[in-house]
Coordinates of C-alpha atoms in Angstrom, one line a residue:
L1 CA -0.5 -14.8 -12.9
E2 CA 1.9 -11.7 -13.7
R3 CA 1.1 -12.4 -18.1
E4 CA -2.8 -13.1 -17.3
A5 CA -3.3 -10.0 -15.1
V6 CA -5.5 -6.7 -16.2
S7 CA -3.2 -4.6 -13.9
L8 CA -0.3 -5.2 -11.8
C9 CA 0.6 -3.0 -8.5
T10 CA 4.0 -3.2 -7.3
Y11 CA 5.8 -1.3 -4.0
E12 CA 9.7 -2.1 -3.7
C13 CA 12.1 -0.6 -1.2
R14 CA 14.9 -3.0 -1.7
L15 CA 15.7 -3.8 -5.3
V16 CA 14.9 -2.0 -9.0
P17 CA 11.8 -4.4 -9.8
G18 CA 12.5 -6.8 -12.3
L19 CA 10.1 -5.3 -14.5
L20 CA 12.2 -2.2 -14.7
Q21 CA 15.7 -3.7 -14.4
S22 CA 18.4 -2.8 -17.4
E23 CA 20.3 -6.0 -18.3
A24 CA 23.3 -4.4 -16.3
Y25 CA 21.6 -3.8 -13.1
A26 CA 20.1 -7.8 -13.4
R27 CA 23.6 -9.1 -13.6
A28 CA 24.9 -6.8 -10.9
V29 CA 21.8 -8.7 -8.9
F30 CA 22.4 -12.3 -9.9
D31 CA 26.3 -11.3 -10.0
N32 CA 25.7 -10.8 -5.7
S33 CA 23.2 -12.9 -5.1
I34 CA 23.7 -15.7 -2.1
P35 CA 24.7 -18.8 -2.6
L36 CA 26.8 -17.2 -5.9
L37 CA 25.8 -18.8 -9.6
T38 CA 27.4 -20.1 -12.0
D39 CA 27.5 -17.8 -15.4
E40 CA 25.5 -19.7 -17.2
Q41 CA 23.1 -19.6 -13.9
T42 CA 23.4 -15.6 -13.9
E43 CA 23.2 -15.3 -17.6
A44 CA 20.2 -17.8 -17.8
Q45 CA 18.4 -15.1 -15.0
V46 CA 19.3 -12.0 -16.8
A47 CA 17.7 -13.9 -20.0
A48 CA 14.7 -14.9 -18.3
R49 CA 14.3 -11.6 -16.3
M50 CA 14.8 -9.3 -19.6
E51 CA 11.7 -11.5 -21.5
R52 CA 9.2 -10.8 -18.6
Q53 CA 9.9 -7.0 -19.4
A54 CA 8.8 -7.9 -22.7
M55 CA 5.1 -8.7 -21.3
M56 CA 5.1 -4.1 -20.6
R57 CA 6.0 -3.2 -24.6
E58 CA 3.8 -6.5 -25.5
R59 CA 0.6 -5.7 -23.5
P60 CA 0.4 -1.8 -23.9
T61 CA -3.3 -1.1 -22.0
V62 CA -2.4 -2.7 -19.3
P63 CA -1.4 -0.6 -16.4
F64 CA 1.4 -1.3 -14.7
G65 CA 2.0 0.6 -11.8
F66 CA 5.5 0.9 -9.4
I67 CA 6.1 2.4 -6.4
V68 CA 9.8 2.3 -5.0
E69 CA 12.4 4.1 -2.6
E70 CA 14.4 6.6 -3.8
S71 CA 17.3 4.8 -1.9
V72 CA 17.0 2.1 -4.3
F73 CA 17.8 4.4 -6.7
R74 CA 20.7 5.8 -4.9
R75 CA 22.1 2.4 -3.4
G76 CA 24.8 2.4 -6.2
L77 CA 24.5 -1.4 -7.3
G78 CA 27.0 -2.2 -9.6
G79 CA 28.8 0.8 -10.1
A80 CA 28.1 4.6 -11.7
Q81 CA 27.6 2.8 -14.8
V82 CA 25.2 0.5 -14.5
Q83 CA 23.1 3.2 -11.8
S84 CA 23.3 6.0 -14.5
N85 CA 22.0 2.7 -17.5
M86 CA 19.6 1.5 -15.0
L87 CA 18.1 5.0 -14.8
D88 CA 17.9 5.5 -18.1
H89 CA 16.2 2.3 -18.5
V90 CA 14.1 3.4 -16.2
L91 CA 12.8 6.7 -17.4
E92 CA 12.1 4.8 -20.9
L93 CA 10.5 1.7 -19.5
T94 CA 7.9 4.1 -17.3
A95 CA 7.3 6.8 -20.5
P96 CA 4.2 4.9 -22.4
R97 CA 1.1 6.1 -20.4
N98 CA 0.5 2.7 -19.1
V99 CA 3.4 2.6 -17.3
T100 CA 3.2 4.9 -13.6
L101 CA 6.4 5.1 -11.5
Q102 CA 6.4 7.1 -8.5
V103 CA 8.9 7.3 -5.8
V104 CA 8.5 7.7 -2.0
P105 CA 11.2 10.3 -1.2
V106 CA 13.9 9.6 1.9
E107 CA 12.5 12.3 3.5
L108 CA 9.0 10.4 4.0
E109 CA 9.3 8.6 7.9
F110 CA 6.7 6.7 7.9
H111 CA 4.3 5.6 4.9
G112 CA 1.7 2.7 4.2
C113 CA 3.9 -0.3 3.1
L114 CA 6.7 -0.4 5.9
D115 CA 6.1 -4.2 6.4
G116 CA 8.0 -4.4 3.0
P117 CA 7.6 -5.1 -0.5
L118 CA 4.3 -6.6 -2.0
R119 CA 2.7 -7.1 -5.7
I120 CA -1.2 -6.9 -6.3
L121 CA -2.2 -8.2 -9.7
E122 CA -6.3 -8.0 -10.7
T123 CA -6.9 -11.0 -12.8
L124 CA -9.6 -10.7 -16.0
E125 CA -12.1 -12.0 -13.7
G126 CA -12.0 -9.3 -11.4
R127 CA -10.2 -10.8 -8.3
R128 CA -7.1 -9.4 -6.7
V129 CA -4.1 -11.3 -5.8
G130 CA -1.1 -10.4 -3.5
C131 CA 2.5 -11.1 -3.4
S132 CA 4.5 -10.3 -0.2
E133 CA 8.5 -11.4 -0.5
G134 CA 11.0 -11.9 2.1
Q135 CA 13.9 -14.0 2.8
Q136 CA 14.2 -17.4 1.4
N137 CA 10.0 -17.4 0.8
G138 CA 7.3 -15.6 -0.9
R139 CA 3.9 -15.6 0.1
L140 CA 0.5 -15.4 -2.1
I141 CA -2.2 -13.8 -0.8
S142 CA -5.7 -14.5 -2.1
D143 CA -7.6 -13.8 1.1
A144 CA -10.3 -11.0 0.7
K145 CA -9.6 -9.7 3.9
E146 CA -6.0 -9.5 3.5
M147 CA -6.0 -8.2 -0.2
I148 CA -8.1 -5.3 1.5
L149 CA -6.1 -4.7 3.8
L150 CA -2.8 -4.9 1.3
C151 CA -4.9 -2.9 -1.5
R152 CA -5.4 -0.1 1.5
R153 CA -1.5 -0.1 2.0
Y154 CA -1.0 0.2 -1.3
D155 CA -3.3 3.6 -1.9
T156 CA -2.1 5.1 0.8
L157 CA 1.5 4.5 0.0
R158 CA 0.1 6.0 -3.8
S159 CA -0.7 9.2 -2.1
Q160 CA 2.4 9.4 0.4
A161 CA 4.7 9.5 -2.3
L162 CA 6.0 11.7 -5.2
N163 CA 3.7 12.3 -7.9
P164 CA 4.7 10.6 -11.3
T165 CA 5.8 13.7 -12.2
E166 CA 8.2 14.5 -9.8
S167 CA 9.1 10.7 -9.7
R168 CA 10.0 11.4 -13.0
D169 CA 11.8 14.5 -12.2
L170 CA 13.7 13.1 -9.3
L171 CA 15.5 9.7 -11.6
E172 CA 16.7 12.9 -14.2
R173 CA 17.9 14.7 -11.6
L174 CA 20.3 11.7 -10.2
R175 CA 21.2 10.5 -13.7
G176 CA 22.3 13.9 -13.5
E177 CA 24.2 13.5 -10.0
L178 CA 26.3 10.9 -11.8

């Protein structure tokens, strides 16, 4: 579905979304997975993740929206060099006008997506499909009533997060702190 979507919205509160991860950051994620992966499995996962990112460059008219918790960018996964590289990578990938990044500041006590990460895809036919992710599972959501609720939550969070310019400024400040 992801490759056929005419729009894709993602909210993430744990890790940098896969579509925005640098190669080193993705490797750090897979190097620390439980159960441990072999080196070959890790490299295969990293390669698949990088291949997925090509979709954003290949589809410049498709809107990609990302809302990510500030704490994700402060986590330090992989160390300072990996974090620095990841911030540069995110800033580069979110520069095109079809890609929007908004950061949820740590000061925001309550927001519309406290129930966890989600993705919303829209198909060519105008159908919306959601995905919520958790430990050991992910759930595909296509029920119209549930999708209305997911879209409402995402829209609420979008209004609560920093705007794209403020979000870029924050990432540049974080980059300068490393």
